[in-house]
């Protein structure tokens, strides 16, 4: 009942925002092309177009889009009210510290590999009059918009940039237990991100891949459709693991069901934990929920450590993603008999099996970027 109530509230809020936006007087932007509900949003049109053309390959859901979305989490989650209560600086949340102090924070173990996207984004930050904190979250929202089936994610301007680096130890690791991850996210959000909302945050793994869990197979996706924001991630993480995409037995990795697919130990464990297993299963073949719940939780993630009353909502600048492609399914050669079901309250949804030979998953492509960057 609680979920249904929240889902209804989210839907009503979206409808209300859409209706009021149509009635709100708009301002003409200096570029002579765009209008906005607030003049502060005008600068984002140029940032959006620059990102799409020169970082996201003309608007594709490729590695740079995935990593930009990942960066939003790694920057924002680095905040700890529990440390602050002890008189220790606990990080500033979504304050851009991971890029401002990249020489420190990208050296933290959970942030390994993020130095690449930080450096790719740096020229964009330099040529646009936007705080680093705002840029990181905006770039993640634009990157996600290139993935068919994704929700339109929130975009705000007005965040204050970090003046010191976040402390180490605040970003969850793939080898952490559910207890550790649930505790860390609850601390960062002052209790909001509980076991259920942790699952909502992990919807982002539908368009994710790992470069450094097994360095021998960079770009290994977490599901078979890493370019589409669908629910395959929630199906495939519940299939019995049988193989590894590379060397195997790496820290934070467990066996996956498909050739080329990498499964994080933390995803495996949370999908089977009795506090989160049924919520995990509830996303299977529920595209509307996969959109609405991540949209809801990203909004709050993206403003951790900031005063929302001092921010301007510029979500209208974020493109509305294309509809989802395909239908939820078992990969070829697999059926419900291959599911390692942990939720005992409800039957596993009935799904078709893809025809053809056993599914094999290719690494996420990284096309060359324009030389102007």
GROMACS .gro file of C-alpha atoms in nm:
model
  373
    1UNK     CA    1   0.000   0.000   0.000
    2UNK     CA    2   0.283   0.242   0.084
    3UNK     CA    3   0.439   0.190  -0.258
    4UNK     CA    4   0.105   0.239  -0.434
    5UNK     CA    5   0.048   0.562  -0.243
    6UNK     CA    6   0.395   0.694  -0.325
    7UNK     CA    7   0.366   0.587  -0.688
    8UNK     CA    8   0.033   0.772  -0.714
    9UNK     CA    9   0.181   1.082  -0.556
   10UNK     CA   10   0.474   1.076  -0.798
   11UNK     CA   11   0.236   1.041  -1.092
   12UNK     CA   12   0.012   1.320  -0.968
   13UNK     CA   13   0.310   1.546  -0.910
   14UNK     CA   14   0.437   1.484  -1.262
   15UNK     CA   15   0.095   1.562  -1.406
   16UNK     CA   16   0.067   1.877  -1.194
   17UNK     CA   17   0.412   1.996  -1.299
   18UNK     CA   18   0.327   1.936  -1.662
   19UNK     CA   19   0.002   2.129  -1.634
   20UNK     CA   20   0.155   2.423  -1.449
   21UNK     CA   21   0.452   2.439  -1.687
   22UNK     CA   22   0.213   2.494  -1.975
   23UNK     CA   23   0.062   2.792  -1.790
   24UNK     CA   24   0.388   2.946  -1.667
   25UNK     CA   25   0.517   3.253  -1.848
   26UNK     CA   26   0.843   3.177  -2.022
   27UNK     CA   27   1.143   3.401  -2.077
   28UNK     CA   28   1.334   3.430  -2.403
   29UNK     CA   29   1.692   3.309  -2.369
   30UNK     CA   30   1.984   3.519  -2.500
   31UNK     CA   31   2.061   3.256  -2.765
   32UNK     CA   32   1.752   3.365  -2.956
   33UNK     CA   33   1.639   3.003  -2.994
   34UNK     CA   34   1.516   2.877  -2.660
   35UNK     CA   35   1.278   2.984  -2.386
   36UNK     CA   36   1.273   2.881  -2.021
   37UNK     CA   37   1.054   2.920  -1.716
   38UNK     CA   38   1.349   3.076  -1.534
   39UNK     CA   39   1.630   3.280  -1.690
   40UNK     CA   40   1.884   3.086  -1.481
   41UNK     CA   41   1.808   2.780  -1.694
   42UNK     CA   42   1.900   2.946  -2.023
   43UNK     CA   43   2.271   2.869  -1.986
   44UNK     CA   44   2.195   2.497  -1.977
   45UNK     CA   45   2.080   2.475  -2.337
   46UNK     CA   46   2.432   2.541  -2.462
   47UNK     CA   47   2.578   2.297  -2.208
   48UNK     CA   48   2.328   2.031  -2.314
   49UNK     CA   49   2.403   2.074  -2.684
   50UNK     CA   50   2.779   2.071  -2.624
   51UNK     CA   51   2.754   1.751  -2.419
   52UNK     CA   52   2.537   1.578  -2.674
   53UNK     CA   53   2.761   1.666  -2.966
   54UNK     CA   54   3.105   1.637  -2.811
   55UNK     CA   55   3.079   1.386  -2.524
   56UNK     CA   56   2.776   1.168  -2.594
   57UNK     CA   57   2.838   1.102  -2.963
   58UNK     CA   58   2.536   1.292  -3.089
   59UNK     CA   59   2.306   1.160  -2.818
   60UNK     CA   60   2.397   0.793  -2.768
   61UNK     CA   61   2.376   0.571  -2.461
   62UNK     CA   62   2.741   0.466  -2.471
   63UNK     CA   63   3.019   0.444  -2.213
   64UNK     CA   64   3.048   0.819  -2.153
   65UNK     CA   65   2.675   0.843  -2.078
   66UNK     CA   66   2.699   0.548  -1.838
   67UNK     CA   67   3.003   0.688  -1.659
   68UNK     CA   68   2.849   1.035  -1.631
   69UNK     CA   69   2.550   0.884  -1.455
   70UNK     CA   70   2.779   0.681  -1.229
   71UNK     CA   71   2.970   0.997  -1.139
   72UNK     CA   72   2.654   1.163  -1.006
   73UNK     CA   73   2.621   0.891  -0.741
   74UNK     CA   74   2.987   0.882  -0.643
   75UNK     CA   75   2.992   1.258  -0.592
   76UNK     CA   76   2.657   1.291  -0.413
   77UNK     CA   77   2.672   0.992  -0.178
   78UNK     CA   78   2.995   1.116  -0.018
   79UNK     CA   79   2.826   1.281   0.278
   80UNK     CA   80   2.792   1.156   0.636
   81UNK     CA   81   2.582   1.328   0.901
   82UNK     CA   82   2.708   1.057   1.138
   83UNK     CA   83   3.065   1.184   1.099
   84UNK     CA   84   2.948   1.544   1.137
   85UNK     CA   85   2.781   1.450   1.466
   86UNK     CA   86   3.125   1.336   1.586
   87UNK     CA   87   3.278   1.670   1.491
   88UNK     CA   88   3.445   1.524   1.181
   89UNK     CA   89   3.393   1.669   0.832
   90UNK     CA   90   3.159   1.428   0.657
   91UNK     CA   91   3.173   1.549   0.298
   92UNK     CA   92   2.944   1.786   0.113
   93UNK     CA   93   2.732   1.547  -0.094
   94UNK     CA   94   2.649   1.672  -0.444
   95UNK     CA   95   2.910   1.945  -0.430
   96UNK     CA   96   3.145   1.853  -0.715
   97UNK     CA   97   3.428   1.752  -0.485
   98UNK     CA   98   3.508   1.439  -0.686
   99UNK     CA   99   3.612   1.662  -0.979
  100UNK     CA  100   3.740   1.966  -0.787
  101UNK     CA  101   3.966   1.743  -0.578
  102UNK     CA  102   4.002   1.466  -0.833
  103UNK     CA  103   4.369   1.413  -0.747
  104UNK     CA  104   4.247   1.291  -0.407
  105UNK     CA  105   3.900   1.144  -0.452
  106UNK     CA  106   3.954   0.947  -0.774
  107UNK     CA  107   4.228   0.767  -0.584
  108UNK     CA  108   3.975   0.627  -0.337
  109UNK     CA  109   3.920   0.258  -0.409
  110UNK     CA  110   3.546   0.274  -0.500
  111UNK     CA  111   3.619   0.563  -0.739
  112UNK     CA  112   3.887   0.381  -0.937
  113UNK     CA  113   3.830   0.442  -1.308
  114UNK     CA  114   3.627   0.759  -1.264
  115UNK     CA  115   3.932   0.973  -1.332
  116UNK     CA  116   3.868   0.914  -1.703
  117UNK     CA  117   3.517   1.064  -1.712
  118UNK     CA  118   3.626   1.344  -1.476
  119UNK     CA  119   3.899   1.443  -1.721
  120UNK     CA  120   3.667   1.411  -2.021
  121UNK     CA  121   3.420   1.645  -1.853
  122UNK     CA  122   3.680   1.899  -1.743
  123UNK     CA  123   3.697   2.096  -2.073
  124UNK     CA  124   3.317   2.127  -2.074
  125UNK     CA  125   3.322   2.270  -1.723
  126UNK     CA  126   3.593   2.516  -1.827
  127UNK     CA  127   3.397   2.656  -2.120
  128UNK     CA  128   3.060   2.693  -1.948
  129UNK     CA  129   2.963   2.922  -1.661
  130UNK     CA  130   2.828   2.648  -1.437
  131UNK     CA  131   2.936   2.524  -1.096
  132UNK     CA  132   3.116   2.192  -1.095
  133UNK     CA  133   2.848   2.052  -0.866
  134UNK     CA  134   2.570   2.153  -1.106
  135UNK     CA  135   2.762   2.028  -1.408
  136UNK     CA  136   2.818   1.675  -1.273
  137UNK     CA  137   2.452   1.620  -1.196
  138UNK     CA  138   2.335   1.783  -1.520
  139UNK     CA  139   2.573   1.577  -1.733
  140UNK     CA  140   2.444   1.260  -1.568
  141UNK     CA  141   2.084   1.355  -1.641
  142UNK     CA  142   2.167   1.432  -2.006
  143UNK     CA  143   2.363   1.109  -2.044
  144UNK     CA  144   2.073   0.905  -1.907
  145UNK     CA  145   1.830   1.079  -2.144
  146UNK     CA  146   2.011   0.912  -2.434
  147UNK     CA  147   1.907   0.567  -2.312
  148UNK     CA  148   1.573   0.455  -2.456
  149UNK     CA  149   1.322   0.390  -2.179
  150UNK     CA  150   1.488   0.615  -1.921
  151UNK     CA  151   1.297   0.869  -1.715
  152UNK     CA  152   1.353   1.242  -1.756
  153UNK     CA  153   1.585   1.315  -1.465
  154UNK     CA  154   1.587   1.627  -1.251
  155UNK     CA  155   1.824   1.915  -1.321
  156UNK     CA  156   1.893   2.201  -1.081
  157UNK     CA  157   2.129   2.497  -1.082
  158UNK     CA  158   2.259   2.688  -0.783
  159UNK     CA  159   2.456   2.425  -0.593
  160UNK     CA  160   2.756   2.540  -0.394
  161UNK     CA  161   3.089   2.389  -0.493
  162UNK     CA  162   3.307   2.199  -0.248
  163UNK     CA  163   3.586   2.375  -0.062
  164UNK     CA  164   3.748   2.055   0.061
  165UNK     CA  165   3.754   1.690  -0.048
  166UNK     CA  166   3.515   1.434   0.091
  167UNK     CA  167   3.671   1.181   0.328
  168UNK     CA  168   3.745   0.830   0.207
  169UNK     CA  169   3.514   0.541   0.295
  170UNK     CA  170   3.178   0.698   0.205
  171UNK     CA  171   3.112   0.532  -0.133
  172UNK     CA  172   2.982   0.173  -0.118
  173UNK     CA  173   3.195  -0.100  -0.273
  174UNK     CA  174   3.070  -0.400  -0.475
  175UNK     CA  175   3.217  -0.635  -0.215
  176UNK     CA  176   3.031  -0.471   0.073
  177UNK     CA  177   2.753  -0.664   0.243
  178UNK     CA  178   2.389  -0.552   0.223
  179UNK     CA  179   2.415  -0.442   0.587
  180UNK     CA  180   2.709  -0.216   0.505
  181UNK     CA  181   2.541  -0.069   0.197
  182UNK     CA  182   2.204  -0.015   0.363
  183UNK     CA  183   2.373   0.154   0.659
  184UNK     CA  184   2.588   0.380   0.441
  185UNK     CA  185   2.298   0.497   0.224
  186UNK     CA  186   2.075   0.558   0.525
  187UNK     CA  187   2.346   0.770   0.685
  188UNK     CA  188   2.403   0.975   0.367
  189UNK     CA  189   2.032   1.049   0.331
  190UNK     CA  190   1.949   1.090   0.701
  191UNK     CA  191   1.735   0.778   0.686
  192UNK     CA  192   1.554   0.835   0.357
  193UNK     CA  193   1.744   0.577   0.151
  194UNK     CA  194   1.629   0.260   0.325
  195UNK     CA  195   1.646  -0.095   0.186
  196UNK     CA  196   1.363  -0.023  -0.058
  197UNK     CA  197   1.506   0.302  -0.192
  198UNK     CA  198   1.846   0.136  -0.222
  199UNK     CA  199   1.688  -0.096  -0.478
  200UNK     CA  200   1.544   0.208  -0.656
  201UNK     CA  201   1.890   0.362  -0.679
  202UNK     CA  202   2.024   0.041  -0.829
  203UNK     CA  203   1.786   0.076  -1.125
  204UNK     CA  204   2.075   0.277  -1.274
  205UNK     CA  205   2.262  -0.051  -1.324
  206UNK     CA  206   2.032  -0.126  -1.616
  207UNK     CA  207   2.265   0.097  -1.821
  208UNK     CA  208   2.590   0.023  -1.642
  209UNK     CA  209   2.912  -0.166  -1.697
  210UNK     CA  210   3.236  -0.229  -1.509
  211UNK     CA  211   3.583  -0.138  -1.629
  212UNK     CA  212   3.794  -0.218  -1.327
  213UNK     CA  213   3.628  -0.503  -1.134
  214UNK     CA  214   3.796  -0.730  -1.388
  215UNK     CA  215   4.044  -0.515  -1.583
  216UNK     CA  216   4.088  -0.791  -1.842
  217UNK     CA  217   3.735  -0.728  -1.974
  218UNK     CA  218   3.666  -0.353  -1.951
  219UNK     CA  219   3.317  -0.238  -2.041
  220UNK     CA  220   3.150  -0.558  -1.921
  221UNK     CA  221   2.775  -0.482  -1.885
  222UNK     CA  222   2.556  -0.574  -1.588
  223UNK     CA  223   2.276  -0.693  -1.819
  224UNK     CA  224   2.228  -0.789  -2.182
  225UNK     CA  225   2.081  -0.452  -2.290
  226UNK     CA  226   2.317  -0.185  -2.151
  227UNK     CA  227   2.202   0.073  -2.405
  228UNK     CA  228   1.835   0.045  -2.300
  229UNK     CA  229   1.675   0.151  -1.971
  230UNK     CA  230   1.463  -0.159  -1.921
  231UNK     CA  231   1.412  -0.423  -1.653
  232UNK     CA  232   1.649  -0.691  -1.786
  233UNK     CA  233   1.892  -0.610  -1.505
  234UNK     CA  234   1.636  -0.724  -1.248
  235UNK     CA  235   1.569  -1.047  -1.439
  236UNK     CA  236   1.928  -1.140  -1.510
  237UNK     CA  237   2.059  -1.072  -1.159
  238UNK     CA  238   1.817  -1.339  -1.037
  239UNK     CA  239   1.935  -1.605  -1.283
  240UNK     CA  240   2.176  -1.865  -1.151
  241UNK     CA  241   2.538  -1.773  -1.211
  242UNK     CA  242   2.738  -2.010  -1.428
  243UNK     CA  243   3.031  -1.817  -1.578
  244UNK     CA  244   3.258  -1.514  -1.566
  245UNK     CA  245   3.328  -1.270  -1.849
  246UNK     CA  246   3.701  -1.272  -1.783
  247UNK     CA  247   3.933  -1.418  -1.523
  248UNK     CA  248   3.673  -1.468  -1.249
  249UNK     CA  249   3.713  -1.468  -0.872
  250UNK     CA  250   3.778  -1.094  -0.863
  251UNK     CA  251   3.697  -0.894  -0.552
  252UNK     CA  252   3.336  -0.776  -0.574
  253UNK     CA  253   3.239  -1.018  -0.855
  254UNK     CA  254   3.035  -1.337  -0.857
  255UNK     CA  255   2.936  -1.569  -1.141
  256UNK     CA  256   2.691  -1.435  -1.400
  257UNK     CA  257   2.442  -1.625  -1.620
  258UNK     CA  258   2.560  -1.498  -1.959
  259UNK     CA  259   2.886  -1.490  -2.151
  260UNK     CA  260   3.023  -1.135  -2.141
  261UNK     CA  261   2.802  -1.020  -1.854
  262UNK     CA  262   2.955  -0.916  -1.522
  263UNK     CA  263   2.766  -0.954  -1.196
  264UNK     CA  264   2.856  -0.748  -0.892
  265UNK     CA  265   2.859  -0.930  -0.561
  266UNK     CA  266   2.655  -0.648  -0.406
  267UNK     CA  267   2.380  -0.673  -0.671
  268UNK     CA  268   2.369  -1.050  -0.623
  269UNK     CA  269   2.338  -1.013  -0.245
  270UNK     CA  270   2.078  -0.735  -0.238
  271UNK     CA  271   1.866  -0.921  -0.494
  272UNK     CA  272   1.855  -1.213  -0.248
  273UNK     CA  273   1.841  -1.034   0.087
  274UNK     CA  274   1.509  -1.087   0.266
  275UNK     CA  275   1.474  -0.710   0.322
  276UNK     CA  276   1.498  -0.624  -0.046
  277UNK     CA  277   1.435  -0.938  -0.254
  278UNK     CA  278   1.063  -0.879  -0.315
  279UNK     CA  279   1.119  -0.515  -0.403
  280UNK     CA  280   1.389  -0.631  -0.645
  281UNK     CA  281   1.154  -0.881  -0.809
  282UNK     CA  282   0.879  -0.617  -0.832
  283UNK     CA  283   1.078  -0.436  -1.101
  284UNK     CA  284   1.070  -0.735  -1.337
  285UNK     CA  285   0.864  -0.638  -1.643
  286UNK     CA  286   0.754  -0.317  -1.470
  287UNK     CA  287   0.893  -0.048  -1.695
  288UNK     CA  288   0.681   0.229  -1.548
  289UNK     CA  289   0.816   0.156  -1.202
  290UNK     CA  290   1.176   0.140  -1.330
  291UNK     CA  291   1.129   0.492  -1.464
  292UNK     CA  292   0.925   0.654  -1.186
  293UNK     CA  293   1.117   0.521  -0.887
  294UNK     CA  294   1.459   0.613  -1.020
  295UNK     CA  295   1.329   0.954  -1.124
  296UNK     CA  296   1.207   1.001  -0.767
  297UNK     CA  297   1.524   0.886  -0.594
  298UNK     CA  298   1.765   1.062  -0.833
  299UNK     CA  299   1.595   1.392  -0.753
  300UNK     CA  300   1.686   1.353  -0.386
  301UNK     CA  301   2.030   1.202  -0.451
  302UNK     CA  302   2.124   1.495  -0.675
  303UNK     CA  303   2.068   1.752  -0.401
  304UNK     CA  304   2.226   1.577  -0.102
  305UNK     CA  305   2.410   1.837   0.105
  306UNK     CA  306   2.244   2.128  -0.075
  307UNK     CA  307   1.958   2.360   0.020
  308UNK     CA  308   1.679   2.292  -0.229
  309UNK     CA  309   1.527   2.631  -0.150
  310UNK     CA  310   1.830   2.800  -0.306
  311UNK     CA  311   1.818   2.592  -0.625
  312UNK     CA  312   1.637   2.655  -0.954
  313UNK     CA  313   1.459   2.361  -1.118
  314UNK     CA  314   1.570   2.337  -1.482
  315UNK     CA  315   1.447   1.985  -1.556
  316UNK     CA  316   1.272   2.118  -1.869
  317UNK     CA  317   1.615   2.141  -2.038
  318UNK     CA  318   1.669   1.765  -2.009
  319UNK     CA  319   1.540   1.582  -2.319
  320UNK     CA  320   1.253   1.338  -2.276
  321UNK     CA  321   1.408   0.997  -2.355
  322UNK     CA  322   1.281   0.774  -2.634
  323UNK     CA  323   1.040   0.494  -2.538
  324UNK     CA  324   1.180   0.161  -2.424
  325UNK     CA  325   1.268  -0.092  -2.693
  326UNK     CA  326   1.179  -0.460  -2.676
  327UNK     CA  327   0.998  -0.655  -2.406
  328UNK     CA  328   1.112  -0.813  -2.082
  329UNK     CA  329   1.236  -1.166  -2.149
  330UNK     CA  330   1.457  -1.452  -2.045
  331UNK     CA  331   1.779  -1.461  -2.246
  332UNK     CA  332   1.790  -1.731  -2.513
  333UNK     CA  333   1.826  -2.078  -2.369
  334UNK     CA  334   1.706  -1.981  -2.020
  335UNK     CA  335   1.368  -2.008  -1.847
  336UNK     CA  336   1.208  -1.956  -1.509
  337UNK     CA  337   1.372  -2.284  -1.405
  338UNK     CA  338   1.703  -2.095  -1.408
  339UNK     CA  339   1.579  -1.832  -1.164
  340UNK     CA  340   1.728  -1.835  -0.814
  341UNK     CA  341   1.415  -1.686  -0.661
  342UNK     CA  342   1.451  -1.518  -0.322
  343UNK     CA  343   1.110  -1.352  -0.292
  344UNK     CA  344   0.869  -1.611  -0.156
  345UNK     CA  345   0.568  -1.381  -0.132
  346UNK     CA  346   0.481  -1.365  -0.502
  347UNK     CA  347   0.542  -1.590  -0.804
  348UNK     CA  348   0.809  -1.487  -1.048
  349UNK     CA  349   0.648  -1.306  -1.346
  350UNK     CA  350   0.577  -1.508  -1.660
  351UNK     CA  351   0.815  -1.405  -1.938
  352UNK     CA  352   0.896  -1.525  -2.290
  353UNK     CA  353   1.236  -1.669  -2.376
  354UNK     CA  354   1.432  -1.516  -2.661
  355UNK     CA  355   1.474  -1.756  -2.954
  356UNK     CA  356   1.808  -1.854  -3.100
  357UNK     CA  357   2.148  -1.955  -2.963
  358UNK     CA  358   2.256  -1.874  -2.607
  359UNK     CA  359   2.283  -1.500  -2.543
  360UNK     CA  360   2.631  -1.349  -2.538
  361UNK     CA  361   2.684  -0.989  -2.426
  362UNK     CA  362   2.932  -0.756  -2.597
  363UNK     CA  363   3.130  -0.490  -2.407
  364UNK     CA  364   2.987  -0.138  -2.403
  365UNK     CA  365   3.140   0.045  -2.701
  366UNK     CA  366   3.361   0.352  -2.662
  367UNK     CA  367   3.365   0.531  -2.998
  368UNK     CA  368   3.633   0.798  -3.044
  369UNK     CA  369   3.538   1.147  -2.932
  370UNK     CA  370   3.572   1.461  -3.148
  371UNK     CA  371   3.929   1.591  -3.142
  372UNK     CA  372   3.809   1.936  -3.029
  373UNK     CA  373   3.779   1.808  -2.674
   0.00000   0.00000   0.00000
